Amino acid sequence: MTSVFPLDYGIFRAGKYDVNGNAHNEFVWPVKHNNDKDGSTSEDGKTSKPFFFCKLVARYPLWSFFLMLCGHLLMTVTTGILVASGYDLFPTNFETLPLQLRDQPWLKRDLAFRYRNSYRGWVRRILSRSSSFPKYRYRLGESVEMIYETRGGNIFDKNHLVKIKEIEDGMQQVRDFDRYCQMEKVAGTDSCLKPISALRFFDGTYAAVDPVFSDPNFDNIPAVLYQASINNATKSAFEYTLALSHEVTPTLVSAQVTRSLVLLGMPIQGKSASAAREALKEYLSGSMKPALEAYRRSTSQFEFLYYNYNMMIADVKDQAILDLMLAIGSMLFIGAFMCYHTRSLWITSFAIYSILSSFMGTNLIYRIVLDYRYFGFFHVLAIFIILGIGADDLFVFYDAWRATAFNTYPSLAHRLSDAYRKSALSMLITSLTTMFAFIASAVSPILATKSFGVFSGILVLVNYVSVITFFPTVVVVYHTYFEKYSCCCCTFGKETNQDEPQFGKETNQDEPQFGKETNQDEPQFGKETNQDEPQFGKETNQDEPQFGKETNQDEPQFGKETNQDEPQFGKETNQDEPQFGKETNQDEPQFGKETNQDEPQFGKETNQDEPQFGKETNQDEPQFGKKKKKPLLLRYFRDYHFKIVTHKFAKWIILSIFLTLVGFFGYQTSLIKAENEQLQLYKKSHHYSKAIDRNLYSFVPNEVERFITLYLVWGLKERDLGGCHFSAVKCEGTQVFDDQFDASIPQAQLALKALCDEIYNFTKEDVAAYKIRRDTVTGEMEVACFTRNMEAFLQTDVDAGSLTLDLPWNWSRTSAFMSAKPTNYSMTTFNSSFDRYLDIPLTYWLFDGFRMRLTDDYVKYNSLFGEVKDTFSQKTTPVSSVGNRIKFLAVQINTTLIGQSLSYTDGLPVVKRWEDFMTRQLSKMPASLQGGFQTTRVFWHWLYVQKALADNAVLGIAIGLSMAFPILTLATQNIILGFLATVSIGCVTVCVIGVVPLAGWKLGVLVSLNMCLVVGLAVDYIVHFAEGYHLSKSKDRKSRVRDTLEFMGVPVFSGACTTLGASFFMLFSEIQFFFQFGIFMFCTIGFSLLFSLGFFITLLGVVGPTGDQGDIVVFFKRFCCKEQLPDPQAGGNKKEST
């Protein structure tokens, strides 16, 4: 028993026992508790002042809370006002992914050639007002590809062909099809073009070629299709429908897949080009898609797939909204988990609001301050990232706050400051490393990556500021006003409404409690009373002494950890003398230690009859030293997990397993290949993705496919993009022409002719190296270089006589030619000043000797020349003119490269080969032609975008890892700890990237963008453990590892659970990027958790720094500056260190 007697200046405490069980008396001086007091006693006995912010929050909790809440509400209200006022605060664009390289020439060249006719005075070469093709919808505007695939059967079976005919006829009967179909003239009448299909060889379309092509009942399928495969007039069309794996003989035709192409035309009467395109998009989505979808669902004979790009994009926008609704599921999961963890709806609701308001505050900075004008898929996905990161930070702070409940403090400000010291720095390190990893993506020249990196980096920083400012006020208000109540809107699982405080315990907290509730009259420990006698564990401003209160006095106190030599209750120390509550291997009896000795022990549960301290009994006397058990998860990390990772055999097995894992995924990483497909929007199981896959890999390459077409261009300069906003998505710049260009001078004509001759004379090796395509019928190279065809036409069409029609043309040849054609040229208009020589034979050739007929040469070459009206321009017919100045010209070369399946590793060598060829040719040409360049429509630029994304992914990982090392080293002040943490983060990164080939993915756009996130998400948990190891007061490895697991194990595990839960919902997305993002996020967090709890913590137990090993502060003091160190030979005098 212990007796307590009030004294004037102190209290006399009887009943303190030494290691032999003998009672001693002690005198304790009173200490006055003051909420405004600056000094506090920490675990190491040193006094630490509370932070100013913590003092404000502790003194004015409600004012602090409402002030911080108003700051967050201001961000929300400002966002709402700006959106309501019509300000484009969220410049969303889900249709276009801005993957543009403005600092390279390929985009600017592409745009220059694409808009080559956008100049004033452009001359349109119209053949006739009554032409052989329709006035409207004569060219292709849109097309819908329909694919029919059997599962192991023959698609050219009669029953299958009948079903295909039903589908094609049905699509041509869709409402308003006749208003949008591509037109052709049949017997002078405008009619809709039938779909390109194998059925055309049966319905009589080619009956004029061979009578066998009239078989409407499909009675002779092998004979018809075999003839289509060998007849030059039908061979190209048949190849479009033919599967890559096929058999075609006179008696057997077999393939598993075929396809049709439905054609829609432009221009549309009464609509501009842009309006016509929009009308076609609406018609595709509104009218054709429902019919296609009905056939896809109802067809059972084979699998029916369909594809149109604009139709798919419209569906992607709708699907993206549905997929983003999964964020609600993520938020609900995180809210539920946070509620379970904190047992408080008050804390949970404001924690979620803190995260969401951080998103809105970030967007205000991103949109208004930094003036970014793009907000796309990636930015929306940042909400999933910040839900995980934000919850992780909240758990770290809240668990640090709850851990302080096991200590006693002079004031609430001291407790809050202690929680700050244990959490704020750790959160700052993780936030900085994550932020820098994201901002590393900002160095990318591609807007999609750059803007996302900037946005996410700011978001992490804003969230950190919110966590360390707003969230503490939420916790303090809850602790001060709501924690003692058990209410559905405030608290879960609080079992007490008791008014009496308990010894050493702040009400409703988890810290240990001394004493027992009783109705007896004897004094009770831990109960509130108005009596004058001293009370144990009660905070008071009275002068009487109190038991269980921390003081700065030297005399021993109950429940206080000190560095004094006398035994203490419940403190672990490294001293050799017996201690109360410390585990030791000494033989003498110890208080609070489990032992098999017979002597009585304090704090140990036994079956002995003698009274024990800290044991639950039914006796009325108060009990000292009893602690409420800490949470199960915390005890697991502190006790069981600690024993596993520090076991003398288990630790080596763990390290071996993880190193093997790194080796396996490292090997998988080496197998990553560059993507050879265009951007995949849907998962592979989606019917759009399957249709694209069949299109690329299931059919024979043919002229209908989009082979890459190369253009050698003169007269244009690269498009001027200088006026475009740095974050504009659709800015296409200003057209610029080469004022030095002149193709009519004789030297230029000869140079162009030499160029064409060199290309036409390429060897087989050259053709293969330059990837030039050959015509499947004639075997000739598909090159449109005008000089050969023009000269051949002039030689056969004109009765030359004494005329010289070969290039180059000069004034004498030109005037002689025009004089011989007086019906076409008026010589009164021309004189010797006329120098537009090349335009005269060029227009004569394209207009078919002014017969104004549609010829193959007109179709092939008309778009490759641009003319502008000049001084000598004159009309030759009501719809044509001659004597114009040539504004630009181009040479067209069809390649064997298919853009949709071309990777940058295969394509870039071809680009460089053509660039070198063009450079050599330009060097031999006159000055008027030296401004030429080579380009393609989209594809050359796309190859460099692919390479830039891959390089950016590698660069982002390298920057993230390189930034992690110095940040971790500086934060932990230990180079060994920083190095081990960086190695562990690198191992996580290798494992995550190794998932890419295992998942069947390649290094494409989406994978490259996701790889930029890996380091940013991988650092958190390893950094928390590194910081926990650094903050440990212990000196040896095992103790520091145990402290780390005890302090950081629960918040790390809780944060990982929330982030894994948030990413889990993304796995149900149909959009490929969302799905890949979920996989990357799930794998990154999963591997990070495994490596932090397994590899890193075990590594710390094996080679972690002890004492001052690797301490950069100690190193700096010893080697970089002069420090006064004690000289043992001088009796303690100091000497200088060098």
PDB file of N, CA, C and O in Angstrom, residues 163-210:
ATOM      1  N   LYS A 163     -25.386 -13.735 -94.375  1.00  0.00           N
ATOM      2  CA  LYS A 163     -25.512 -12.861 -93.199  1.00  0.00           C
ATOM      3  C   LYS A 163     -24.756 -11.552 -93.405  1.00  0.00           C
ATOM      4  O   LYS A 163     -25.243 -10.476 -93.023  1.00  0.00           O
ATOM      5  N   ILE A 164     -23.586 -11.634 -94.033  1.00  0.00           N
ATOM      6  CA  ILE A 164     -22.821 -10.415 -94.314  1.00  0.00           C
ATOM      7  C   ILE A 164     -23.621  -9.499 -95.246  1.00  0.00           C
ATOM      8  O   ILE A 164     -23.661  -8.277 -95.071  1.00  0.00           O
ATOM      9  N   LYS A 165     -24.275 -10.086 -96.237  1.00  0.00           N
ATOM     10  CA  LYS A 165     -25.099  -9.293 -97.158  1.00  0.00           C
ATOM     11  C   LYS A 165     -26.246  -8.623 -96.403  1.00  0.00           C
ATOM     12  O   LYS A 165     -26.582  -7.455 -96.653  1.00  0.00           O
ATOM     13  N   GLU A 166     -26.831  -9.358 -95.471  1.00  0.00           N
ATOM     14  CA  GLU A 166     -27.909  -8.771 -94.661  1.00  0.00           C
ATOM     15  C   GLU A 166     -27.419  -7.558 -93.881  1.00  0.00           C
ATOM     16  O   GLU A 166     -28.105  -6.530 -93.804  1.00  0.00           O
ATOM     17  N   ILE A 167     -26.230  -7.673 -93.309  1.00  0.00           N
ATOM     18  CA  ILE A 167     -25.675  -6.557 -92.529  1.00  0.00           C
ATOM     19  C   ILE A 167     -25.362  -5.373 -93.433  1.00  0.00           C
ATOM     20  O   ILE A 167     -25.698  -4.221 -93.110  1.00  0.00           O
ATOM     21  N   GLU A 168     -24.720  -5.618 -94.569  1.00  0.00           N
ATOM     22  CA  GLU A 168     -24.381  -4.518 -95.479  1.00  0.00           C
ATOM     23  C   GLU A 168     -25.638  -3.822 -95.997  1.00  0.00           C
ATOM     24  O   GLU A 168     -25.704  -2.582 -96.039  1.00  0.00           O
ATOM     25  N   ASP A 169     -26.635  -4.612 -96.402  1.00  0.00           N
ATOM     26  CA  ASP A 169     -27.878  -4.001 -96.881  1.00  0.00           C
ATOM     27  C   ASP A 169     -28.557  -3.204 -95.780  1.00  0.00           C
ATOM     28  O   ASP A 169     -29.102  -2.118 -96.024  1.00  0.00           O
ATOM     29  N   GLY A 170     -28.506  -3.750 -94.576  1.00  0.00           N
ATOM     30  CA  GLY A 170     -29.118  -3.034 -93.464  1.00  0.00           C
ATOM     31  C   GLY A 170     -28.440  -1.707 -93.181  1.00  0.00           C
ATOM     32  O   GLY A 170     -29.107  -0.704 -92.882  1.00  0.00           O
ATOM     33  N   MET A 171     -27.117  -1.659 -93.279  1.00  0.00           N
ATOM     34  CA  MET A 171     -26.395  -0.405 -93.026  1.00  0.00           C
ATOM     35  C   MET A 171     -26.681   0.631 -94.114  1.00  0.00           C
ATOM     36  O   MET A 171     -26.693   1.831 -93.844  1.00  0.00           O
ATOM     37  N   GLN A 172     -26.932   0.188 -95.337  1.00  0.00           N
ATOM     38  CA  GLN A 172     -27.250   1.124 -96.408  1.00  0.00           C
ATOM     39  C   GLN A 172     -28.694   1.611 -96.345  1.00  0.00           C
ATOM     40  O   GLN A 172     -29.075   2.534 -97.068  1.00  0.00           O
ATOM     41  N   GLN A 173     -29.482   0.997 -95.464  1.00  0.00           N
ATOM     42  CA  GLN A 173     -30.858   1.424 -95.275  1.00  0.00           C
ATOM     43  C   GLN A 173     -31.053   2.226 -93.996  1.00  0.00           C
ATOM     44  O   GLN A 173     -32.186   2.569 -93.643  1.00  0.00           O
ATOM     45  N   VAL A 174     -29.969   2.514 -93.315  1.00  0.00           N
ATOM     46  CA  VAL A 174     -30.057   3.350 -92.120  1.00  0.00           C
ATOM     47  C   VAL A 174     -30.588   4.727 -92.516  1.00  0.00           C
ATOM     48  O   VAL A 174     -30.289   5.242 -93.602  1.00  0.00           O
ATOM     49  N   ARG A 175     -31.366   5.310 -91.646  1.00  0.00           N
ATOM     50  CA  ARG A 175     -31.988   6.601 -91.926  1.00  0.00           C
ATOM     51  C   ARG A 175     -30.959   7.641 -92.401  1.00  0.00           C
ATOM     52  O   ARG A 175     -29.907   7.788 -91.805  1.00  0.00           O
ATOM     53  N   ASP A 176     -31.276   8.317 -93.481  1.00  0.00           N
ATOM     54  CA  ASP A 176     -30.478   9.407 -94.072  1.00  0.00           C
ATOM     55  C   ASP A 176     -29.156   8.933 -94.647  1.00  0.00           C
ATOM     56  O   ASP A 176     -28.257   9.754 -94.884  1.00  0.00           O
ATOM     57  N   PHE A 177     -29.016   7.642 -94.876  1.00  0.00           N
ATOM     58  CA  PHE A 177     -27.765   7.175 -95.464  1.00  0.00           C
ATOM     59  C   PHE A 177     -27.520   7.804 -96.832  1.00  0.00           C
ATOM     60  O   PHE A 177     -26.377   8.125 -97.179  1.00  0.00           O
ATOM     61  N   ASP A 178     -28.590   7.983 -97.614  1.00  0.00           N
ATOM     62  CA  ASP A 178     -28.435   8.561 -98.948  1.00  0.00           C
ATOM     63  C   ASP A 178     -28.029  10.023 -98.913  1.00  0.00           C
ATOM     64  O   ASP A 178     -27.591  10.571 -99.928  1.00  0.00           O
ATOM     65  N   ARG A 179     -28.111  10.672 -97.766  1.00  0.00           N
ATOM     66  CA  ARG A 179     -27.700  12.068 -97.632  1.00  0.00           C
ATOM     67  C   ARG A 179     -26.229  12.198 -97.242  1.00  0.00           C
ATOM     68  O   ARG A 179     -25.671  13.293 -97.322  1.00  0.00           O
ATOM     69  N   TYR A 180     -25.615  11.098 -96.801  1.00  0.00           N
ATOM     70  CA  TYR A 180     -24.240  11.169 -96.312  1.00  0.00           C
ATOM     71  C   TYR A 180     -23.293  10.197 -97.024  1.00  0.00           C
ATOM     72  O   TYR A 180     -22.083  10.300 -96.857  1.00  0.00           O
ATOM     73  N   CYS A 181     -23.808   9.255 -97.808  1.00  0.00           N
ATOM     74  CA  CYS A 181     -22.939   8.267 -98.439  1.00  0.00           C
ATOM     75  C   CYS A 181     -22.040   8.922 -99.482  1.00  0.00           C
ATOM     76  O   CYS A 181     -22.350   9.991-100.025  1.00  0.00           O
ATOM     77  N   GLN A 182     -20.892   8.294 -99.749  1.00  0.00           N
ATOM     78  CA  GLN A 182     -20.028   8.768-100.818  1.00  0.00           C
ATOM     79  C   GLN A 182     -20.682   8.432-102.159  1.00  0.00           C
ATOM     80  O   GLN A 182     -21.228   7.342-102.343  1.00  0.00           O
ATOM     81  N   MET A 183     -20.592   9.382-103.105  1.00  0.00           N
ATOM     82  CA  MET A 183     -21.305   9.243-104.369  1.00  0.00           C
ATOM     83  C   MET A 183     -20.359   8.851-105.508  1.00  0.00           C
ATOM     84  O   MET A 183     -19.164   9.090-105.459  1.00  0.00           O
ATOM     85  N   GLU A 184     -20.971   8.248-106.521  1.00  0.00           N
ATOM     86  CA  GLU A 184     -20.297   7.972-107.779  1.00  0.00           C
ATOM     87  C   GLU A 184     -21.316   8.125-108.906  1.00  0.00           C
ATOM     88  O   GLU A 184     -22.526   8.079-108.675  1.00  0.00           O
ATOM     89  N   LYS A 185     -20.817   8.339-110.126  1.00  0.00           N
ATOM     90  CA  LYS A 185     -21.720   8.442-111.269  1.00  0.00           C
ATOM     91  C   LYS A 185     -21.839   7.081-111.941  1.00  0.00           C
ATOM     92  O   LYS A 185     -20.838   6.468-112.295  1.00  0.00           O
ATOM     93  N   VAL A 186     -23.054   6.624-112.062  1.00  0.00           N
ATOM     94  CA  VAL A 186     -23.344   5.370-112.746  1.00  0.00           C
ATOM     95  C   VAL A 186     -24.335   5.677-113.858  1.00  0.00           C
ATOM     96  O   VAL A 186     -25.473   6.074-113.581  1.00  0.00           O
ATOM     97  N   ALA A 187     -23.863   5.558-115.114  1.00  0.00           N
ATOM     98  CA  ALA A 187     -24.707   5.866-116.284  1.00  0.00           C
ATOM     99  C   ALA A 187     -25.241   7.279-116.194  1.00  0.00           C
ATOM    100  O   ALA A 187     -26.408   7.542-116.498  1.00  0.00           O
ATOM    101  N   GLY A 188     -24.379   8.201-115.738  1.00  0.00           N
ATOM    102  CA  GLY A 188     -24.759   9.599-115.663  1.00  0.00           C
ATOM    103  C   GLY A 188     -25.597   9.973-114.475  1.00  0.00           C
ATOM    104  O   GLY A 188     -25.993  11.136-114.336  1.00  0.00           O
ATOM    105  N   THR A 189     -25.849   9.044-113.576  1.00  0.00           N
ATOM    106  CA  THR A 189     -26.680   9.301-112.401  1.00  0.00           C
ATOM    107  C   THR A 189     -25.833   9.165-111.135  1.00  0.00           C
ATOM    108  O   THR A 189     -25.045   8.217-111.002  1.00  0.00           O
ATOM    109  N   ASP A 190     -26.019  10.097-110.222  1.00  0.00           N
ATOM    110  CA  ASP A 190     -25.302  10.036-108.947  1.00  0.00           C
ATOM    111  C   ASP A 190     -25.913   8.949-108.079  1.00  0.00           C
ATOM    112  O   ASP A 190     -27.126   8.948-107.808  1.00  0.00           O
ATOM    113  N   SER A 191     -25.069   8.039-107.601  1.00  0.00           N
ATOM    114  CA  SER A 191     -25.530   6.927-106.765  1.00  0.00           C
ATOM    115  C   SER A 191     -24.565   6.729-105.606  1.00  0.00           C
ATOM    116  O   SER A 191     -23.381   7.094-105.681  1.00  0.00           O
ATOM    117  N   CYS A 192     -25.058   6.127-104.515  1.00  0.00           N
ATOM    118  CA  CYS A 192     -24.200   5.824-103.368  1.00  0.00           C
ATOM    119  C   CYS A 192     -23.234   4.696-103.732  1.00  0.00           C
ATOM    120  O   CYS A 192     -23.638   3.689-104.329  1.00  0.00           O
ATOM    121  N   LEU A 193     -21.996   4.901-103.362  1.00  0.00           N
ATOM    122  CA  LEU A 193     -21.015   3.838-103.541  1.00  0.00           C
ATOM    123  C   LEU A 193     -21.358   2.667-102.628  1.00  0.00           C
ATOM    124  O   LEU A 193     -21.652   2.849-101.442  1.00  0.00           O
ATOM    125  N   LYS A 194     -21.310   1.478-103.169  1.00  0.00           N
ATOM    126  CA  LYS A 194     -21.522   0.298-102.343  1.00  0.00           C
ATOM    127  C   LYS A 194     -20.293   0.058-101.465  1.00  0.00           C
ATOM    128  O   LYS A 194     -19.185   0.457-101.809  1.00  0.00           O
ATOM    129  N   PRO A 195     -20.464  -0.618-100.348  1.00  0.00           N
ATOM    130  CA  PRO A 195     -19.311  -0.910 -99.484  1.00  0.00           C
ATOM    131  C   PRO A 195     -18.247  -1.711-100.223  1.00  0.00           C
ATOM    132  O   PRO A 195     -18.560  -2.531-101.093  1.00  0.00           O
ATOM    133  N   ILE A 196     -16.995  -1.446 -99.891  1.00  0.00           N
ATOM    134  CA  ILE A 196     -15.907  -2.282-100.400  1.00  0.00           C
ATOM    135  C   ILE A 196     -15.997  -3.613 -99.667  1.00  0.00           C
ATOM    136  O   ILE A 196     -15.903  -3.668 -98.441  1.00  0.00           O
ATOM    137  N   SER A 197     -16.190  -4.689-100.420  1.00  0.00           N
ATOM    138  CA  SER A 197     -16.493  -5.969 -99.782  1.00  0.00           C
ATOM    139  C   SER A 197     -16.288  -7.100-100.783  1.00  0.00           C
ATOM    140  O   SER A 197     -16.313  -6.899-101.999  1.00  0.00           O
ATOM    141  N   ALA A 198     -16.134  -8.301-100.262  1.00  0.00           N
ATOM    142  CA  ALA A 198     -16.056  -9.481-101.120  1.00  0.00           C
ATOM    143  C   ALA A 198     -17.366  -9.706-101.852  1.00  0.00           C
ATOM    144  O   ALA A 198     -17.393 -10.361-102.917  1.00  0.00           O
ATOM    145  N   LEU A 199     -18.463  -9.165-101.349  1.00  0.00           N
ATOM    146  CA  LEU A 199     -19.764  -9.332-102.002  1.00  0.00           C
ATOM    147  C   LEU A 199     -19.825  -8.637-103.362  1.00  0.00           C
ATOM    148  O   LEU A 199     -20.675  -8.992-104.190  1.00  0.00           O
ATOM    149  N   ARG A 200     -18.951  -7.648-103.600  1.00  0.00           N
ATOM    150  CA  ARG A 200     -18.974  -6.959-104.884  1.00  0.00           C
ATOM    151  C   ARG A 200     -18.598  -7.900-106.042  1.00  0.00           C
ATOM    152  O   ARG A 200     -18.921  -7.623-107.186  1.00  0.00           O
ATOM    153  N   PHE A 201     -17.922  -8.981-105.721  1.00  0.00           N
ATOM    154  CA  PHE A 201     -17.549  -9.934-106.775  1.00  0.00           C
ATOM    155  C   PHE A 201     -18.682 -10.908-107.096  1.00  0.00           C
ATOM    156  O   PHE A 201     -18.562 -11.726-108.004  1.00  0.00           O
ATOM    157  N   PHE A 202     -19.781 -10.782-106.354  1.00  0.00           N
ATOM    158  CA  PHE A 202     -20.925 -11.672-106.582  1.00  0.00           C
ATOM    159  C   PHE A 202     -22.149 -10.915-107.112  1.00  0.00           C
ATOM    160  O   PHE A 202     -23.020 -11.532-107.728  1.00  0.00           O
ATOM    161  N   ASP A 203     -22.252  -9.615-106.854  1.00  0.00           N
ATOM    162  CA  ASP A 203     -23.497  -8.895-107.168  1.00  0.00           C
ATOM    163  C   ASP A 203     -23.503  -8.242-108.548  1.00  0.00           C
ATOM    164  O   ASP A 203     -24.391  -7.460-108.868  1.00  0.00           O
ATOM    165  N   GLY A 204     -22.498  -8.509-109.360  1.00  0.00           N
ATOM    166  CA  GLY A 204     -22.472  -7.973-110.713  1.00  0.00           C
ATOM    167  C   GLY A 204     -21.708  -6.682-110.872  1.00  0.00           C
ATOM    168  O   GLY A 204     -21.629  -6.144-111.987  1.00  0.00           O
ATOM    169  N   THR A 205     -21.126  -6.163-109.805  1.00  0.00           N
ATOM    170  CA  THR A 205     -20.365  -4.922-109.913  1.00  0.00           C
ATOM    171  C   THR A 205     -19.233  -5.062-110.925  1.00  0.00           C
ATOM    172  O   THR A 205     -18.944  -4.131-111.679  1.00  0.00           O
ATOM    173  N   TYR A 206     -18.579  -6.204-110.948  1.00  0.00           N
ATOM    174  CA  TYR A 206     -17.464  -6.425-111.867  1.00  0.00           C
ATOM    175  C   TYR A 206     -17.852  -7.378-113.010  1.00  0.00           C
ATOM    176  O   TYR A 206     -16.994  -8.011-113.611  1.00  0.00           O
ATOM    177  N   ALA A 207     -19.110  -7.457-113.312  1.00  0.00           N
ATOM    178  CA  ALA A 207     -19.555  -8.369-114.376  1.00  0.00           C
ATOM    179  C   ALA A 207     -18.973  -7.995-115.720  1.00  0.00           C
ATOM    180  O   ALA A 207     -18.741  -8.865-116.577  1.00  0.00           O
ATOM    181  N   ALA A 208     -18.712  -6.717-115.936  1.00  0.00           N
ATOM    182  CA  ALA A 208     -18.126  -6.294-117.206  1.00  0.00           C
ATOM    183  C   ALA A 208     -16.691  -6.776-117.340  1.00  0.00           C
ATOM    184  O   ALA A 208     -16.170  -6.903-118.460  1.00  0.00           O
ATOM    185  N   VAL A 209     -16.041  -7.051-116.235  1.00  0.00           N
ATOM    186  CA  VAL A 209     -14.672  -7.550-116.268  1.00  0.00           C
ATOM    187  C   VAL A 209     -14.665  -9.035-116.605  1.00  0.00           C
ATOM    188  O   VAL A 209     -13.870  -9.491-117.436  1.00  0.00           O
ATOM    189  N   ASP A 210     -15.566  -9.769-115.967  1.00  0.00           N
ATOM    190  CA  ASP A 210     -15.650 -11.216-116.204  1.00  0.00           C
ATOM    191  C   ASP A 210     -17.045 -11.668-115.771  1.00  0.00           C
ATOM    192  O   ASP A 210     -17.509 -11.318-114.680  1.00  0.00           O
TER     193      ASP A 210
END
